[in-house]
Short mmCIF file of C-alpha atoms in Angstrom, two decimals:
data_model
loop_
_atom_site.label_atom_id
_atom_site.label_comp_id
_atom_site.label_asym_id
_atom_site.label_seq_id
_atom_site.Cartn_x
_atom_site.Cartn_y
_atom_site.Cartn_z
CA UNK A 1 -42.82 75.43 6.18
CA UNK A 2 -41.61 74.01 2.77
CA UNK A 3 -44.25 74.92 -0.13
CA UNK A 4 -42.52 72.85 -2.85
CA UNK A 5 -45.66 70.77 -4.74
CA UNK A 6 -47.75 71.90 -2.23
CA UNK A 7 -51.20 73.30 -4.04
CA UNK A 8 -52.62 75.33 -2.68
CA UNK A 9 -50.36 77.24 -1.37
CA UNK A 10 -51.04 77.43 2.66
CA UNK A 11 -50.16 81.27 3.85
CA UNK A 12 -49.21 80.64 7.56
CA UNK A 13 -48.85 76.36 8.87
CA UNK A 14 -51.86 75.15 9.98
CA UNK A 15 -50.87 74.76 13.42
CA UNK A 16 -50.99 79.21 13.45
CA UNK A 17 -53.49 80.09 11.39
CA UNK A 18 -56.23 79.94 14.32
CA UNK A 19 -53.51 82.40 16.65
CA UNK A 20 -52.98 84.89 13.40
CA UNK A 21 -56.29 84.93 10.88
CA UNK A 22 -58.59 82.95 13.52
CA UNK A 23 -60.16 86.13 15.44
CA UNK A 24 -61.35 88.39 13.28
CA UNK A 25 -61.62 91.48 15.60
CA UNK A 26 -58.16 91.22 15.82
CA UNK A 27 -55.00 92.22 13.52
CA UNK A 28 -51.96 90.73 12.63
CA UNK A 29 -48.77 92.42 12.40
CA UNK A 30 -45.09 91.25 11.40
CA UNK A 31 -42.66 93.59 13.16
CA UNK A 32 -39.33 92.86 10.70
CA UNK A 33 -35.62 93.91 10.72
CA UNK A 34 -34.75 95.13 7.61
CA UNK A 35 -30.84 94.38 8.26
CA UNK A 36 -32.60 90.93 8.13
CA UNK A 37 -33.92 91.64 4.72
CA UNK A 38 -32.93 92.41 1.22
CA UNK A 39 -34.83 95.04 -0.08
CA UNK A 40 -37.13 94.86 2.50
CA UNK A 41 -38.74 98.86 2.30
CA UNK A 42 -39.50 98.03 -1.45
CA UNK A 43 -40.34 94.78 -0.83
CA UNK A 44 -43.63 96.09 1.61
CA UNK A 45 -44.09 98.12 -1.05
CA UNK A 46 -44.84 96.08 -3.74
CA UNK A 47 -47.02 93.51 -1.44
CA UNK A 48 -50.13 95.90 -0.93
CA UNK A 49 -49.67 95.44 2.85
CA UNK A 50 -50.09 98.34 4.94
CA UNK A 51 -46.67 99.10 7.39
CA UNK A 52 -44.63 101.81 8.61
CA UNK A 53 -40.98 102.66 9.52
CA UNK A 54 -40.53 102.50 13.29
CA UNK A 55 -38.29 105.50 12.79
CA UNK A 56 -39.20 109.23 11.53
CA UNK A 57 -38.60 111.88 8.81
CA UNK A 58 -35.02 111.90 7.61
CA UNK A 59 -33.80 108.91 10.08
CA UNK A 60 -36.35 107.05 8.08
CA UNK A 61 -34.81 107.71 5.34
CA UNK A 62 -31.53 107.36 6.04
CA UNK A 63 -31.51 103.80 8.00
CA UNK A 64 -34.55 102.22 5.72
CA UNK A 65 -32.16 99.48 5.44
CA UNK A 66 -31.68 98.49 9.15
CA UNK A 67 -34.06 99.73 10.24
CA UNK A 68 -37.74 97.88 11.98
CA UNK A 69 -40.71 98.03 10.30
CA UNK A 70 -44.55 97.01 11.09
CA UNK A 71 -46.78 95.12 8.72
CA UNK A 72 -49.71 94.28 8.80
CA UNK A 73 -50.50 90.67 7.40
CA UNK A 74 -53.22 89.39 5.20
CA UNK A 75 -54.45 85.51 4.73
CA UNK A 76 -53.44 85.10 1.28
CA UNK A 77 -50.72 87.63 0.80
CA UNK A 78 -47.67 86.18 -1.05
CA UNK A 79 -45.55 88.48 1.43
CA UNK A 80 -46.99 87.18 4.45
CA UNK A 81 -46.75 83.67 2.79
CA UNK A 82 -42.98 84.34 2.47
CA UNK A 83 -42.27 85.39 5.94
CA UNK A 84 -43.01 81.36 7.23
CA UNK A 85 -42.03 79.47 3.93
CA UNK A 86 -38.48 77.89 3.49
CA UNK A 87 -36.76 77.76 0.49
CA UNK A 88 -34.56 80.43 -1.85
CA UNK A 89 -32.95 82.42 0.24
CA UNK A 90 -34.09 85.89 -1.22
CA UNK A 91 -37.81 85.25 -1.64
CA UNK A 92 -38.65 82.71 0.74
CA UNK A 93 -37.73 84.56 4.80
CA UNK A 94 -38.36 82.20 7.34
CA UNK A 95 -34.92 81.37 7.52
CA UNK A 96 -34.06 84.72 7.58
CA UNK A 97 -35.25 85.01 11.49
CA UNK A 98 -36.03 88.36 10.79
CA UNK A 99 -38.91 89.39 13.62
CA UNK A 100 -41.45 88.90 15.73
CA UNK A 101 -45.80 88.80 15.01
CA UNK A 102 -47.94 90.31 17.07
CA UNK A 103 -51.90 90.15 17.86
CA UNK A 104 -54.05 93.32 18.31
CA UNK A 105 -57.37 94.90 17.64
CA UNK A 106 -55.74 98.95 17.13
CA UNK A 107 -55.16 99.72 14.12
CA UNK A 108 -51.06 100.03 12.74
CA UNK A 109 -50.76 103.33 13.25
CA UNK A 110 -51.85 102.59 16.93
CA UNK A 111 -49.77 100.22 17.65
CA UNK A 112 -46.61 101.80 15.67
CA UNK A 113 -47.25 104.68 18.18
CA UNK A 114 -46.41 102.92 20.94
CA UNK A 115 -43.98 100.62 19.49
CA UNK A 116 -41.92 103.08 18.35
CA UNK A 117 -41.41 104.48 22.26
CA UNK A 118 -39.67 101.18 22.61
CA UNK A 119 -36.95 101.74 19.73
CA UNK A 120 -34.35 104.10 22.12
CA UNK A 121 -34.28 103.80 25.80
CA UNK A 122 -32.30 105.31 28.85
CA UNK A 123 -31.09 102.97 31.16
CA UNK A 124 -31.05 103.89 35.58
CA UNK A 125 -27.18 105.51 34.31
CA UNK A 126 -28.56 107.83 32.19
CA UNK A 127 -27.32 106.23 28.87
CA UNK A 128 -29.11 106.05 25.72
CA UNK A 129 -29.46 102.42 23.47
CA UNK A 130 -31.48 101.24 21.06
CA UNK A 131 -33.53 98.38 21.32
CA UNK A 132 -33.83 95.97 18.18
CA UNK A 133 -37.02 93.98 20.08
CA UNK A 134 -37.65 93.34 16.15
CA UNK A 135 -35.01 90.69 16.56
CA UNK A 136 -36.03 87.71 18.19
CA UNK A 137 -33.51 86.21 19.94
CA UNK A 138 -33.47 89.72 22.08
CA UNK A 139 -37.03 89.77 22.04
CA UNK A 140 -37.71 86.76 23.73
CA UNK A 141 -34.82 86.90 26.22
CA UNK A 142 -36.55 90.43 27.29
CA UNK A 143 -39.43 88.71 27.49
CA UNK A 144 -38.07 85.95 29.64
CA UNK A 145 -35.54 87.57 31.65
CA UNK A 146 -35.80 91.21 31.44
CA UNK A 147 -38.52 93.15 34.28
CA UNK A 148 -42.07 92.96 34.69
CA UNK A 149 -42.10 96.80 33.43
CA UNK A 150 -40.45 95.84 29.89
CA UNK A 151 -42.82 92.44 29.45
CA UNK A 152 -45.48 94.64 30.14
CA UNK A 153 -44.74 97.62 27.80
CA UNK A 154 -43.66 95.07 24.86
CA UNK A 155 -47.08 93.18 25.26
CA UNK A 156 -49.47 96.32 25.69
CA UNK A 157 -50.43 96.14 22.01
CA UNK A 158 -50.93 92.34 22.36
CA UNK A 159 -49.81 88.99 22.25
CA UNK A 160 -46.68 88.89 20.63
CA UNK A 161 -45.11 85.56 18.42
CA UNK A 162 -41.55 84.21 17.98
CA UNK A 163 -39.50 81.71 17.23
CA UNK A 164 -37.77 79.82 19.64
CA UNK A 165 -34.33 78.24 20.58
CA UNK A 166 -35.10 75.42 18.79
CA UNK A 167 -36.20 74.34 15.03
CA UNK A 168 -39.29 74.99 14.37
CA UNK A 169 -40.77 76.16 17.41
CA UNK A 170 -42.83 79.23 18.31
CA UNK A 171 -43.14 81.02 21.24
CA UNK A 172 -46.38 83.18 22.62
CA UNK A 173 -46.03 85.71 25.13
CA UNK A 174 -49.78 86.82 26.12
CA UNK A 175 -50.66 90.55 28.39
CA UNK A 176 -50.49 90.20 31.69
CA UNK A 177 -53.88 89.26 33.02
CA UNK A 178 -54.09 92.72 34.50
CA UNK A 179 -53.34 95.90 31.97
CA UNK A 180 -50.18 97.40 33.15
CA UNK A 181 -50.92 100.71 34.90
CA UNK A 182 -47.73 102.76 34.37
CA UNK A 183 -48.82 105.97 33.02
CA UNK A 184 -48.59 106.62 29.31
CA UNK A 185 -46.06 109.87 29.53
CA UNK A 186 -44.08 107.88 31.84
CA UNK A 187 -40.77 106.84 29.83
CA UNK A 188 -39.57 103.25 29.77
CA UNK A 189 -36.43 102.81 31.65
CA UNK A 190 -34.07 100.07 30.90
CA UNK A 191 -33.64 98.19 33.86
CA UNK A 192 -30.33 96.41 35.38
CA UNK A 193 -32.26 93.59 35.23
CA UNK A 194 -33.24 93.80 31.18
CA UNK A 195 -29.57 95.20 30.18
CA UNK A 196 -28.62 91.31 31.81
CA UNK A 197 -31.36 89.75 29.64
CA UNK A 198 -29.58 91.46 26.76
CA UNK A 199 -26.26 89.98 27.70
CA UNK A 200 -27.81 86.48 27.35
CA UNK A 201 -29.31 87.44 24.46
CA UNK A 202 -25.45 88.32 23.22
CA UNK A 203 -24.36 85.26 24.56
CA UNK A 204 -26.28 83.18 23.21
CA UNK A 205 -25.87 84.30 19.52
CA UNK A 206 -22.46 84.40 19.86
CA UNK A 207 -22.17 80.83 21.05
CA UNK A 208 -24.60 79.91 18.16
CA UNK A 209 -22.06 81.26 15.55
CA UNK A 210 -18.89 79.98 17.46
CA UNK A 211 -20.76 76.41 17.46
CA UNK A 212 -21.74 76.76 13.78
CA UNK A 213 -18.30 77.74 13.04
CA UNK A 214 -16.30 75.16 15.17
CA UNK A 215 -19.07 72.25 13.56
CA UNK A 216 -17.90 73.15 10.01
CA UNK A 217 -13.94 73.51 10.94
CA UNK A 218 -13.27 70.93 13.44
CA UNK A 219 -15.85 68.41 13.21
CA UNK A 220 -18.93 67.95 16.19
CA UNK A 221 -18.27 67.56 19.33
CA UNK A 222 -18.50 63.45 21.00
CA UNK A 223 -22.24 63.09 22.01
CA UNK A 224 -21.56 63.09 25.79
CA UNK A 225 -20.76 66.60 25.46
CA UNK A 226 -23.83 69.12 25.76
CA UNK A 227 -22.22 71.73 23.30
CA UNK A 228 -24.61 74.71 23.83
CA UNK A 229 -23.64 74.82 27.57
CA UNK A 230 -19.68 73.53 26.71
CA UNK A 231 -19.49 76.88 24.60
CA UNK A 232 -21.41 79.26 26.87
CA UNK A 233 -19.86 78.53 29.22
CA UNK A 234 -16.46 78.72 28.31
CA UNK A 235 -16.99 81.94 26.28
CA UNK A 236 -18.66 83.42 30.17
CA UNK A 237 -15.14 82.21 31.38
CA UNK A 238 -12.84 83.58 28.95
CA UNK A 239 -14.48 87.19 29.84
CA UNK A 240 -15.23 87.16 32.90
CA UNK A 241 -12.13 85.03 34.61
CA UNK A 242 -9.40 85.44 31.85
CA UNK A 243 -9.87 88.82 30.92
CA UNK A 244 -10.37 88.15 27.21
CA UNK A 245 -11.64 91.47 26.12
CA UNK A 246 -13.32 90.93 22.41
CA UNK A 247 -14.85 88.44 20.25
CA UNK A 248 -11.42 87.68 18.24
CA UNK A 249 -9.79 86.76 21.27
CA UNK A 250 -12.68 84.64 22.97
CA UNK A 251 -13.23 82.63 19.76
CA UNK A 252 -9.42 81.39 19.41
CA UNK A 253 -9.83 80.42 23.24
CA UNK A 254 -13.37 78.77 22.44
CA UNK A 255 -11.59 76.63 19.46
CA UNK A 256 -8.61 75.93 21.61
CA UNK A 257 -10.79 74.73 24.20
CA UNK A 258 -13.31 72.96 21.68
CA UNK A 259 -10.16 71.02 20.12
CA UNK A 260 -8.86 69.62 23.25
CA UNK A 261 -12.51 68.69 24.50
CA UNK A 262 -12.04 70.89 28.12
CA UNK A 263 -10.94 74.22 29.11
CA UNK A 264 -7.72 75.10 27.18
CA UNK A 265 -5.40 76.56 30.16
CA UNK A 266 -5.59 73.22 31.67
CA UNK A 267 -3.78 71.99 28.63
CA UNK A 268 -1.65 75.11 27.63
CA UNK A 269 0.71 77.29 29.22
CA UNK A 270 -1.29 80.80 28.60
CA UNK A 271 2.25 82.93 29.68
CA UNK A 272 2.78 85.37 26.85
CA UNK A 273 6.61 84.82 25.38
CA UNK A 274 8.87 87.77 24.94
CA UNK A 275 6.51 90.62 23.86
CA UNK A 276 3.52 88.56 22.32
CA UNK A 277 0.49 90.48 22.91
CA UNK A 278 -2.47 88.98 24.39
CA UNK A 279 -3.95 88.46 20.71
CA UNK A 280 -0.80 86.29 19.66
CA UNK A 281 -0.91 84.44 22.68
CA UNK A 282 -4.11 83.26 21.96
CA UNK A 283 -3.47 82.73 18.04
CA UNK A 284 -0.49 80.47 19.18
CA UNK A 285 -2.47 78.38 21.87
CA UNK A 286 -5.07 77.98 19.36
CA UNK A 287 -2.61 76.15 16.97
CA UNK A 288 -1.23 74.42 19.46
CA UNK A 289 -4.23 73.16 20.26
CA UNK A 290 -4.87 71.98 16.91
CA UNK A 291 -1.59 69.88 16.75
CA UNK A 292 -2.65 68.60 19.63
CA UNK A 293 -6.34 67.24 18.86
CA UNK A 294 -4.70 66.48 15.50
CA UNK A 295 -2.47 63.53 16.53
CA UNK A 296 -5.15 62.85 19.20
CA UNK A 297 -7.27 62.36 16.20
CA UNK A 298 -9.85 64.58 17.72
CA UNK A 299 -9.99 66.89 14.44
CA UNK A 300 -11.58 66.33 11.41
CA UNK A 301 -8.98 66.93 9.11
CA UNK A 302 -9.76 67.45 4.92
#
């Protein structure tokens, strides 16, 4: 929400104050990304709030800056206020998409407890990760697409609030209707299935940035084109059926691809010449591509 010559100042939109300040048996908590976040440990600090580092003794202390933190919000708290107001970018964080809000009647230690068992998990291989659920974009595509087990364990404090795909929408995940019954020293594995719903989760921020990127350079994409699929897609294709092993390489094919309006290799010959390395290849089908769309007229051109 935008606060400017709005008095008095609302904390949350009216549309979720009922969900956050509306029960009063229950809490509300901000779980934040402090990569997200300038300043962010001193920042808690300074608002009164109560919260905790996910993390522990000296990695605490060493990753304050990146790492998640819990919060527990207040009606009328000018921190709280600033986590859903718009505006300068280092006071006002909505824009900032820097976590997820959560309903529950335990206290924060409570639920930091249990949250924190979520922070580093061992997938069925026997590999280690951690898991930013603060984010969330990866929160809500566990949520969505990862297993029962992880929906279950993410939502045993409570509800749990994000925003969505699109502007201004928020999303509400709710317990399921029976408490999960997995045993509390029982660890957390990460499933095949929630390692894929990270994937999309990867997917989809890249194609966010490549779109955002290829908007600014090259001008939108014609109407008839649904853009958010168009990119997906072709960044699934570039790894998975041309081999295109990192993001450098996938975003020159993306532009190419974008320029010409339809998969570049139906366009351009992809054959390496001499000794170009796969890199240079795509650098120089990229270009070409923009000489082509350029006397198309397809590029926006300053």
């Amino acid at each position: 929400m935008r606060q400017i010559g709005v008095w008095p100042r609302p904390t949350v939109p009216d549309a979720l104050h009922p969900w956050l300040f509306g029960d009063p048996a229950q809490r509300s908590f901000a779980l934040l990304d402090a990569a997200r976040i300038r300043f962010l440990p001193e920042r808690l600090r300074q608002s009164g709030l109560p919260h905790a580092c996910l993390f522990d003794g000296t990695t605490a202390e060493d990753l304050a800056d990146t790492a998640p933190w819990l919060v527990e919000l207040a009606d009328g708290n000018d921190f709280t206020r600033s986590l859903f107001t718009r505006g300068d970018a280092h006071r006002d964080l909505w824009d900032a998409e820097a976590g997820v809000f959560l309903r529950s009647p335990l206290p924060l230690h409570e639920v930091r407890a249990h949250l924190r068992k979520l922070t580093r998990l061992c997938d069925e291989e026997g590999e280690w990760f951690y898991l930013r659920f603060c984010d969330p974009l990866y929160a809500r595509h566990l949520l969505t697409h990862g297993s029962e087990e992880m929906r279950a364990r993410l939502l045993r404090s409570g509800p749990m609030m994000m925003r969505g795909p699109q502007d201004g929408q928020m999303l509400i995940w709710t317990p399921p209707a029976q408490p999960d019954d997995l045993a509390p020293r029982r660890a957390l594995l990460l499933r095949v299935q929630d390692r894929q719903a990270l994937k999309l989760a990867r997917l989809e921020s890249f194609t966010t940035r490549m779109i955002a990127w290829l908007t600014e350079a090259y001008g939108p994409l014609p109407e008839q084109i649904d853009t958010p699929h168009f990119v997906g897609q072709l960044v699934l294709h570039g790894q998975d059926q041309l081999g295109l092993t990192n993001e450098r390489q996938v975003a020159d094919y993306v532009a190419a691809s974008w320029l010409l309006r339809t998969p570049a290799e139906r366009v351009l010959d992809f054959t390496p010449i001499g000794h170009e390395i796969p890199q240079a290849t795509l650098e120089r089908i990229h270009d070409e591509a923009y000489e082509i769309s350029r006397k198309s007229a397809h590029v926006r051109v300053s």
